[in-house]
XYZ file of C-alpha atoms in Angstrom:
661
model
C 143.455 155.209 141.638
C 140.613 154.229 139.353
C 140.425 150.892 137.561
C 140.016 150.062 133.902
C 137.179 147.854 132.700
C 139.756 145.107 132.207
C 140.997 145.528 135.789
C 137.465 145.109 137.116
C 136.779 141.929 135.165
C 140.220 140.465 135.934
C 139.959 141.181 139.654
C 136.439 139.732 139.833
C 137.594 136.493 138.204
C 140.907 136.025 140.017
C 140.556 132.764 141.931
C 144.097 132.432 143.275
C 147.738 133.246 142.624
C 150.187 130.478 141.752
C 153.626 130.112 143.258
C 155.075 131.381 139.989
C 153.038 134.583 140.130
C 150.423 133.686 137.512
C 146.758 134.212 138.265
C 144.086 131.547 138.064
C 141.298 133.303 136.180
C 137.815 131.796 136.247
C 136.308 131.175 132.822
C 132.576 131.749 132.406
C 132.073 130.575 128.808
C 133.996 128.177 126.553
C 133.364 127.689 122.835
C 134.717 124.966 120.565
C 134.361 124.431 116.833
C 134.772 121.331 114.711
C 138.251 122.313 113.541
C 139.704 121.893 117.023
C 136.826 120.672 119.198
C 137.268 116.955 118.630
C 140.988 117.123 119.439
C 140.358 118.847 122.778
C 137.414 116.686 123.832
C 139.031 113.415 122.751
C 142.212 114.289 124.631
C 140.192 114.978 127.787
C 138.270 111.728 127.433
C 141.494 109.757 126.941
C 142.901 111.302 130.119
C 139.702 110.508 132.021
C 138.970 114.164 132.695
C 135.331 115.293 132.807
C 134.164 118.755 131.745
C 134.072 120.963 134.840
C 130.732 122.634 133.983
C 129.208 121.258 130.740
C 126.338 123.777 130.747
C 128.797 126.592 130.083
C 130.619 124.896 127.204
C 129.365 125.191 123.628
C 130.433 123.555 120.384
C 129.671 124.939 116.940
C 129.951 123.519 113.433
C 131.240 126.444 111.396
C 134.802 126.137 110.097
C 134.610 123.143 107.783
C 130.889 122.806 107.057
C 129.837 123.030 103.441
C 128.018 126.308 102.816
C 126.262 125.161 99.642
C 122.478 124.869 99.917
C 121.184 121.445 100.909
C 124.334 120.588 102.861
C 124.886 117.708 105.274
C 127.954 116.293 106.968
C 129.773 115.885 103.669
C 132.250 118.617 102.799
C 134.462 119.458 99.852
C 137.491 119.481 102.130
C 139.345 116.147 101.947
C 138.652 114.322 105.205
C 136.412 117.124 106.423
C 133.473 114.920 107.334
C 135.511 113.273 110.101
C 135.984 116.631 111.854
C 132.212 117.080 111.944
C 131.215 113.566 113.000
C 133.974 113.222 115.590
C 133.221 116.614 117.132
C 129.532 115.699 117.295
C 130.270 112.397 119.012
C 132.710 113.966 121.447
C 130.380 116.884 122.279
C 127.425 114.620 122.952
C 129.559 112.304 125.078
C 130.828 115.274 127.113
C 127.310 116.633 127.635
C 128.022 120.095 126.234
C 125.669 122.172 124.083
C 126.128 121.625 120.358
C 124.995 123.901 117.529
C 125.045 121.229 114.840
C 125.131 121.463 111.056
C 121.345 121.363 110.695
C 120.588 123.394 113.828
C 118.307 126.355 113.232
C 120.746 128.475 115.244
C 123.945 127.255 113.514
C 126.466 129.846 112.449
C 129.960 131.209 112.970
C 130.811 131.031 116.662
C 131.437 134.779 117.072
C 128.140 135.571 115.363
C 125.841 133.140 117.168
C 127.219 133.723 120.666
C 125.889 137.320 120.719
C 122.711 136.248 118.885
C 121.995 133.760 121.658
C 123.038 136.095 124.462
C 125.756 133.669 125.545
C 128.327 136.434 125.755
C 127.432 139.012 128.402
C 129.132 142.121 129.781
C 131.640 141.273 132.473
C 132.080 137.580 131.642
C 135.243 135.798 130.623
C 134.919 133.832 127.397
C 137.494 131.761 125.523
C 137.659 129.609 122.415
C 140.445 127.977 120.399
C 139.948 130.614 117.735
C 141.954 133.822 117.536
C 138.924 135.943 116.605
C 137.193 135.275 119.928
C 138.170 138.880 120.674
C 135.123 139.828 118.555
C 132.956 139.362 121.626
C 134.802 142.005 123.564
C 132.365 144.357 121.823
C 129.899 143.472 124.602
C 132.185 144.424 127.470
C 133.340 140.828 127.956
C 136.936 139.719 128.426
C 136.995 137.347 125.444
C 140.146 135.975 123.869
C 141.497 133.208 121.678
C 143.425 130.270 123.081
C 144.926 126.999 121.860
C 143.371 123.546 122.068
C 145.439 122.620 125.145
C 144.196 125.719 126.958
C 140.636 124.811 125.962
C 141.135 121.435 127.629
C 142.582 123.229 130.649
C 139.577 125.539 130.927
C 137.082 122.723 130.432
C 138.804 120.483 132.989
C 139.371 123.093 135.700
C 137.078 126.040 135.081
C 140.080 128.367 135.164
C 143.121 129.368 133.117
C 146.591 130.271 134.336
C 147.464 133.718 133.038
C 150.070 136.403 133.454
C 148.398 139.777 133.733
C 148.547 141.568 130.364
C 149.158 145.255 129.876
C 146.370 147.689 129.077
C 146.056 149.981 126.085
C 143.376 152.503 125.215
C 142.785 153.354 121.568
C 140.592 156.429 121.302
C 138.925 157.336 118.015
C 138.051 160.982 118.551
C 135.589 162.820 116.347
C 132.967 161.388 114.013
C 133.526 159.052 111.069
C 133.053 160.499 107.573
C 130.290 159.057 105.443
C 131.264 155.695 103.945
C 133.924 154.929 106.561
C 133.258 151.838 108.670
C 134.579 149.939 111.672
C 136.657 147.818 109.286
C 138.391 150.979 108.064
C 139.044 152.075 111.650
C 140.737 148.763 112.406
C 142.831 148.730 109.234
C 143.926 152.325 109.802
C 145.055 151.489 113.344
C 147.024 148.427 112.218
C 148.555 150.232 109.229
C 149.797 153.069 111.463
C 151.034 151.030 114.430
C 151.898 147.658 112.913
C 150.520 144.132 113.046
C 152.383 143.632 116.316
C 151.412 146.989 117.829
C 149.042 145.611 120.449
C 151.158 142.661 121.587
C 150.854 141.880 125.273
C 147.895 144.205 125.817
C 144.155 144.208 126.268
C 142.993 147.052 124.026
C 139.988 149.106 125.100
C 138.428 150.968 122.182
C 136.951 154.298 123.197
C 135.903 157.674 121.851
C 133.044 159.301 119.993
C 133.454 157.229 116.828
C 133.381 153.971 118.791
C 130.269 154.978 120.719
C 128.673 155.896 117.407
C 129.024 152.350 116.073
C 126.134 149.931 116.327
C 126.825 146.595 118.022
C 127.671 144.883 114.746
C 130.215 147.571 113.937
C 131.732 147.216 117.391
C 132.077 143.479 116.779
C 133.969 144.183 113.553
C 136.356 146.543 115.360
C 137.063 144.110 118.204
C 137.356 141.228 115.736
C 140.442 142.850 114.211
C 142.209 143.246 117.587
C 143.981 139.933 117.061
C 145.398 141.270 113.762
C 146.929 143.992 115.976
C 148.484 141.153 118.064
C 146.441 142.236 121.095
C 145.280 139.640 123.611
C 141.820 141.023 122.938
C 139.781 144.139 122.291
C 137.035 145.391 124.557
C 134.405 148.139 124.521
C 132.566 149.266 127.638
C 128.883 148.269 127.512
C 126.240 150.971 127.240
C 122.536 151.278 126.484
C 123.068 149.936 122.959
C 124.752 146.830 124.382
C 122.003 146.121 126.870
C 119.241 146.708 124.328
C 120.893 144.252 121.922
C 121.221 141.480 124.521
C 118.102 141.810 126.663
C 115.771 138.844 126.373
C 117.956 136.702 124.136
C 117.889 132.970 124.990
C 120.857 132.913 127.383
C 120.727 136.564 128.511
C 118.855 138.283 131.347
C 115.537 139.908 130.501
C 116.874 143.276 131.628
C 120.109 144.950 132.663
C 118.739 147.373 135.250
C 120.848 146.170 138.206
C 123.657 148.552 139.252
C 126.279 145.911 138.489
C 125.874 146.310 134.745
C 126.408 150.069 134.720
C 129.606 149.630 136.769
C 131.318 147.884 133.872
C 133.204 150.917 132.584
C 136.705 152.254 133.081
C 136.828 154.811 135.870
C 137.540 158.404 134.776
C 140.891 158.361 136.594
C 141.925 154.887 135.408
C 145.402 154.702 133.938
C 146.379 152.625 130.921
C 149.874 151.377 130.173
C 149.641 152.842 126.667
C 147.375 155.333 124.930
C 146.807 155.829 121.201
C 144.532 158.498 119.764
C 143.301 158.608 116.179
C 141.268 161.390 114.587
C 138.325 159.441 113.166
C 137.266 162.366 110.998
C 140.499 162.010 109.005
C 139.904 158.375 108.037
C 138.969 157.069 104.598
C 137.815 153.672 103.311
C 140.780 151.296 103.434
C 142.010 148.283 101.479
C 145.005 146.031 101.985
C 147.665 145.997 99.283
C 150.108 143.345 100.593
C 150.181 140.118 102.614
C 149.632 141.465 106.131
C 146.776 143.598 107.501
C 149.369 146.248 108.345
C 149.944 146.663 104.611
C 146.774 148.677 104.046
C 146.119 152.113 102.553
C 143.253 154.446 101.748
C 141.520 153.269 98.599
C 142.577 156.344 96.610
C 146.239 156.129 97.705
C 149.351 154.838 95.979
C 151.043 151.612 97.049
C 154.097 152.273 99.252
C 157.429 150.513 98.996
C 157.334 147.256 100.932
C 159.393 144.067 101.191
C 160.295 142.739 97.717
C 158.739 139.370 98.540
C 155.378 141.035 99.196
C 155.380 142.974 95.915
C 156.380 139.818 94.056
C 153.572 137.762 95.570
C 150.835 140.361 95.314
C 151.866 141.445 91.816
C 151.710 145.200 92.456
C 154.496 147.773 92.306
C 155.276 150.630 94.648
C 153.941 153.942 93.396
C 150.934 152.663 91.485
C 147.376 153.497 92.501
C 145.531 150.650 94.202
C 142.233 151.772 92.661
C 141.558 150.291 89.269
C 143.464 147.052 89.835
C 141.592 144.244 88.011
C 140.089 141.553 90.274
C 138.858 138.031 89.609
C 136.734 137.146 92.640
C 134.719 138.706 95.457
C 133.800 137.352 98.875
C 131.419 138.794 101.464
C 131.370 136.864 104.719
C 133.457 135.787 107.766
C 133.202 136.555 111.467
C 134.364 140.093 110.639
C 131.669 141.228 108.209
C 128.821 138.751 107.673
C 126.073 140.188 109.841
C 122.778 141.648 108.686
C 123.956 145.269 108.638
C 127.001 144.247 106.556
C 124.776 142.526 104.009
C 122.346 145.448 103.897
C 125.094 147.932 103.086
C 126.594 145.756 100.366
C 123.195 145.012 98.838
C 122.367 148.724 98.705
C 125.343 149.236 96.366
C 124.510 146.217 94.214
C 120.774 146.734 93.787
C 119.896 146.890 90.105
C 123.500 146.301 89.023
C 125.516 143.349 87.718
C 129.055 142.298 88.639
C 131.754 142.751 86.015
C 132.209 139.961 83.430
C 135.796 139.510 84.644
C 134.581 138.242 88.053
C 134.845 134.452 87.922
C 133.440 133.756 91.390
C 131.451 135.889 93.838
C 130.049 134.603 97.116
C 127.897 135.945 99.933
C 128.028 133.748 103.040
C 125.846 134.936 105.954
C 127.359 134.629 109.411
C 124.509 132.549 110.812
C 121.318 130.877 109.732
C 119.462 133.588 111.669
C 121.225 136.258 109.587
C 120.381 134.293 106.441
C 116.676 134.112 107.330
C 116.537 137.811 108.211
C 118.299 138.792 104.965
C 115.930 136.642 102.927
C 112.944 138.206 104.665
C 114.211 141.591 103.413
C 114.884 140.279 99.905
C 118.632 140.812 100.147
C 119.341 137.341 98.767
C 117.500 138.268 95.565
C 119.556 141.443 95.182
C 122.795 139.488 95.529
C 121.823 136.697 93.160
C 120.463 139.141 90.563
C 123.828 140.928 90.719
C 125.677 137.668 90.069
C 126.704 136.562 93.576
C 126.101 133.054 94.922
C 123.931 132.998 98.053
C 125.068 130.414 100.602
C 124.301 128.872 103.987
C 126.241 130.125 106.973
C 129.804 129.175 107.846
C 133.395 130.343 107.638
C 133.630 129.268 103.985
C 136.465 130.795 101.973
C 137.695 133.072 104.726
C 140.415 130.417 104.634
C 141.232 127.624 102.219
C 141.042 124.116 103.679
C 141.181 122.164 100.441
C 138.254 121.360 98.204
C 136.358 124.482 97.208
C 138.458 127.487 96.313
C 139.060 130.331 93.931
C 140.852 129.722 90.675
C 144.635 129.500 91.242
C 146.320 132.870 91.046
C 143.062 134.814 91.402
C 143.045 138.308 92.848
C 140.176 138.554 95.338
C 138.495 141.403 97.152
C 137.255 140.092 100.478
C 135.462 141.284 103.618
C 137.540 138.870 105.703
C 140.266 139.685 108.204
C 143.480 138.196 106.781
C 145.355 138.669 103.534
C 148.240 136.282 104.194
C 149.938 134.386 101.391
C 147.703 131.463 100.453
C 145.076 132.279 103.080
C 142.261 131.873 100.548
C 144.084 129.261 98.468
C 147.401 128.561 96.744
C 148.662 131.690 95.030
C 145.488 133.647 95.797
C 146.153 137.365 96.207
C 143.694 138.701 98.749
C 142.729 142.321 99.373
C 140.672 142.867 102.545
C 138.193 145.710 102.883
C 134.691 146.544 104.083
C 131.628 144.869 102.495
C 130.899 148.137 100.686
C 134.307 148.198 99.018
C 133.935 144.511 98.108
C 130.559 145.115 96.498
C 131.678 148.233 94.620
C 134.868 146.520 93.421
C 132.912 143.556 92.080
C 131.089 145.938 89.753
C 134.307 146.965 87.992
C 137.809 146.895 89.421
C 139.437 147.169 92.824
C 137.947 150.074 94.801
C 136.030 151.342 91.755
C 132.748 153.075 92.483
C 133.220 153.176 96.251
C 131.991 156.721 96.492
C 128.651 155.442 95.243
C 127.896 153.359 97.836
C 150.409 117.714 120.330
C 151.494 115.959 123.112
C 149.404 113.556 125.296
C 148.102 114.998 128.540
C 149.102 113.951 132.059
C 151.671 115.096 134.615
C 155.206 114.670 133.391
C 154.264 113.410 129.889
C 155.793 116.332 127.998
C 159.483 115.975 127.212
C 161.534 118.174 129.585
C 163.550 120.972 127.972
C 166.993 121.804 129.400
C 169.804 122.335 126.904
C 169.395 122.480 123.123
C 172.348 122.587 120.737
C 171.716 122.963 117.020
C 172.585 125.060 113.991
C 170.356 128.144 113.788
C 168.381 127.753 110.568
C 167.206 131.200 109.430
C 163.684 131.977 108.296
C 163.998 135.694 108.953
C 160.661 136.909 107.659
C 158.454 139.166 109.765
C 154.826 138.225 110.465
C 155.121 134.539 109.536
C 151.538 133.438 110.149
C 150.131 130.110 111.230
C 148.336 129.704 107.885
C 151.787 129.523 106.308
C 153.265 127.316 109.029
C 150.477 124.774 108.535
C 147.829 125.627 105.909
C 144.251 124.559 106.641
C 144.275 122.117 103.753
C 147.134 120.241 105.458
C 145.169 119.769 108.702
C 143.577 116.485 107.699
C 143.414 114.772 111.072
C 141.494 115.497 114.259
C 144.606 114.494 116.222
C 147.938 116.157 116.908
C 150.135 114.061 114.654
C 150.559 113.568 110.923
C 151.153 117.298 110.416
C 154.908 117.502 109.778
C 154.481 116.818 106.071
C 152.406 119.965 105.712
C 154.801 122.223 107.628
C 155.465 125.371 105.565
C 153.828 123.627 102.596
C 153.411 126.834 100.516
C 157.172 127.449 100.684
C 158.571 123.968 101.138
C 157.083 122.435 98.014
C 157.140 123.440 94.372
C 153.974 121.305 94.107
C 152.359 120.685 97.495
C 149.830 118.169 96.189
C 152.546 115.991 94.652
C 155.012 116.774 97.470
C 157.673 117.964 95.024
C 160.120 119.907 97.182
C 161.531 123.314 96.364
C 165.314 123.000 96.870
C 165.657 126.739 97.453
C 163.573 126.694 100.641
C 165.817 126.856 103.683
C 164.480 123.752 105.460
C 165.148 121.714 102.331
C 168.818 122.660 102.246
C 171.479 120.148 103.281
C 172.706 122.162 106.281
C 169.180 122.348 107.710
C 168.576 118.592 107.810
C 167.894 117.465 111.373
C 167.819 120.970 112.794
C 166.257 121.505 116.202
C 166.399 125.314 116.114
C 164.574 127.763 113.870
C 165.358 131.488 113.719
C 162.390 133.695 112.871
C 161.369 137.289 112.282
C 159.188 139.626 114.312
C 155.646 138.602 115.323
C 156.366 134.951 114.532
C 153.242 132.768 114.595
C 150.709 135.555 114.081
C 147.213 134.969 112.761
C 145.036 131.978 113.537
C 145.199 130.420 117.001
C 145.536 126.934 115.482
C 147.767 124.891 117.769
C 148.458 122.656 114.775
C 151.263 125.068 113.846
C 153.179 124.163 116.990
C 152.312 120.474 116.673
C 153.664 120.465 113.100
C 156.899 122.211 114.117
C 157.422 119.826 117.034
C 156.690 116.756 114.938
C 159.176 117.996 112.339
C 161.801 118.088 115.078
C 161.930 121.784 115.992
C 162.555 122.125 119.742
C 163.140 125.881 119.969
C 162.508 129.062 117.996
C 164.483 132.259 118.492
C 162.833 135.429 117.202
C 162.568 139.125 118.129
C 158.907 138.611 119.095
C 156.098 136.067 118.935
C 152.335 136.319 118.540
C 150.912 135.825 122.056
C 148.699 132.791 121.370
C 151.443 131.039 119.395
C 153.937 131.660 122.211
C 151.538 130.205 124.761
C 150.897 127.191 122.534
C 154.656 126.599 122.253
C 155.141 126.512 126.011
C 152.174 124.184 126.500
C 153.635 121.751 123.995
C 157.232 121.751 125.186
C 158.612 123.942 122.383
C 160.842 126.730 123.707
C 160.207 130.267 122.357
C 163.164 132.597 122.958
C 162.977 136.336 122.315
C 166.234 138.133 121.458
C 166.893 141.422 119.631
C 166.672 141.311 115.853
C 170.387 141.995 115.378
C 171.257 139.054 117.635
C 168.928 136.710 115.770
C 170.640 137.664 112.516
C 174.045 136.994 114.063
C 172.950 133.445 114.928
C 172.279 132.447 111.312
C 173.831 129.016 110.643
C 175.941 129.293 113.820
C 176.075 126.359 116.229
C 173.811 127.643 118.992
C 173.384 126.321 122.529
C 170.330 127.307 124.560
C 170.550 126.743 128.315
C 167.029 127.177 129.680
C 168.042 126.926 133.340
C 170.531 129.776 132.887
C 168.238 131.580 130.413
C 171.218 131.945 128.119
C 171.961 131.574 124.414
C 175.588 130.984 123.379
C 177.210 130.982 119.932
C 180.567 131.963 118.418
C 182.054 132.747 121.820
C 179.284 135.164 122.808
C 176.432 134.802 125.270
C 173.050 136.537 125.419
C 170.404 136.201 128.090
C 166.663 136.020 127.559
C 163.581 136.524 129.705
C 161.013 133.819 130.362
C 158.173 133.631 132.858
C 159.166 131.610 135.936
C 156.185 129.314 135.708
C 156.650 128.686 131.986
C 160.321 127.961 132.658
C 159.427 125.427 135.340
C 156.898 123.734 133.085
C 159.438 123.376 130.283
C 162.320 122.255 132.501
C 160.230 119.573 134.185
C 157.959 118.663 131.273
C 154.895 119.391 133.367
C 151.251 119.532 132.338
C 149.584 122.893 133.015
C 146.229 121.285 133.805
C 147.646 119.128 136.593
C 149.482 122.134 138.000
C 146.238 124.077 138.076
C 144.275 121.238 139.657
C 146.456 121.616 142.742
C 144.159 124.569 143.376
C 140.950 122.471 143.296
C 139.767 123.736 146.652
C 140.253 127.386 145.698
C 138.447 126.851 142.390
C 135.521 125.129 144.095
C 135.247 127.808 146.795
C 135.377 130.642 144.279
C 132.779 128.952 142.070
C 130.398 128.456 144.997
C 130.681 132.106 146.022
C 130.389 133.351 142.459
C 127.307 131.192 141.794
C 125.590 133.010 144.644
C 126.750 136.449 143.454
C 126.176 136.007 139.696
C 123.536 133.294 139.183
C 122.918 134.409 135.597
C 126.325 133.133 134.570
C 125.503 129.530 135.530
C 123.375 127.909 132.877
C 121.085 124.956 132.622
C 121.831 122.863 129.560
C 119.132 123.377 126.970
C 117.079 120.377 125.915
């Protein structure tokens, strides 16, 4: 039987099998950013662990940096400068490559990695950032991880993984004019749900995918994490090789037979197949607080959860087009590349944004994109239209405190997430392509579119065996990590001091003054001292920030029972000694406020005289029962890692880098 592209990369990187059945997968590239980089590097230094191969580890200043012109280390985010200076110190001490604030090549990690040719077809690449899947556009197996896994990869050169499932999403036919990769992704998620790709590596295929340029392919793969997939991947072709050839870290050519072998075999079988007629798609825009709540821009808003309609301020049955907006944002790792800016500028040339727009920003994805756009005069088009032109960075893709939109603003944004509060307290975000953002800024929404944790070390984690606690219900689907711990509450480079910010948008009537909202479930008398939280489907979706788990653990939560979890969040829980238990939705509802006992050894949940059993990976179970550190477990395979690395260095010398001066 033939093999998928994923199978080929997985098999080539499988170093060994663990006793629990997990694979040790060799990691070719590791990226860090200042939001999480200092925490990972400082934890390694404290444990006396060196970086396994510093030449293949890169740190980037992108998440917190000020994007205003003339920037330095200072940021508008309270305490933000410490993230930058501490990451710089830790990166230099570890001997890894740093793209610093003032570096000519600085930019968003998922933009500069392809620009530099760091990502290559066939490599494995990880970063503590959920949108690392962007780089699957180049035929790489690239996925987001937590900070603890980043330490693991840096210390050992491998990660312990259970083999994911495979899914092929085929976009047959050609895209209509004006429909983009962003619309393809939103259509997929709207049809199959924000959890539709959970547990799978998704290979995007079909005529419409092949017709995308590399920047469009990056946009499509970027949104795979919003589909809850481990990652997205696209088989490399001539366009891929032409884009990469000769870049600083890439080979000069891709003529060797190896490169052309990186495709799924014609007779390869996938665990799941989805086919979408690309010719039927239209420009899309989100209407609610999850990417799955998206519709064609000329459609009417469907009936959704009452909470969503209340927050977003739109009723079922009304047209989305024509909704007044207050702010516009073009940027993020999804849509901040040169082609994105060109398309938006083409719609704005000679025009002026509507007087109702109180803030409009264009934030290029890298300093290289910024220079190229300025060479074409795009910056002048944007500023003449009324947009601010910025330096590169993540900017207001998420709100970290400091700069923001006016409270309660309705924004149209080329970003990837429209969660409650993602762009600031009370901000109502609609995500769409750069074209729809630009056209909307000229009038109203969619108008004119047709014109255009714990310390490391063996045994340090607290063992988990039996947990007895009332089940406190927070039965909301798609609770995201931005809600669990908003960026503005992440004010330390460490793993503590986060409990006060847990569920801040819901827990406080005034988060700044810490005035609690008595109606929120964790503030109720019966919830005081709880160790068990009950959640909805796809709990912990969104950002890969491990801070969400650290905040829950510091608050006292020892277990979460939910119908399903976002994959990165679930992994982060296990690595930090917090037990995630998956049970059917009807069972979770039955456990509300009941006295629940979880017996991990028996894999059983008991309450009200009934017992239910749950499934957990044997190795994860052992780690939790014994309070073991995954890095130390992996380092038992030192000899296998060293032998594999030596053989691989001879077979793939281009993967092993010399640190640049």
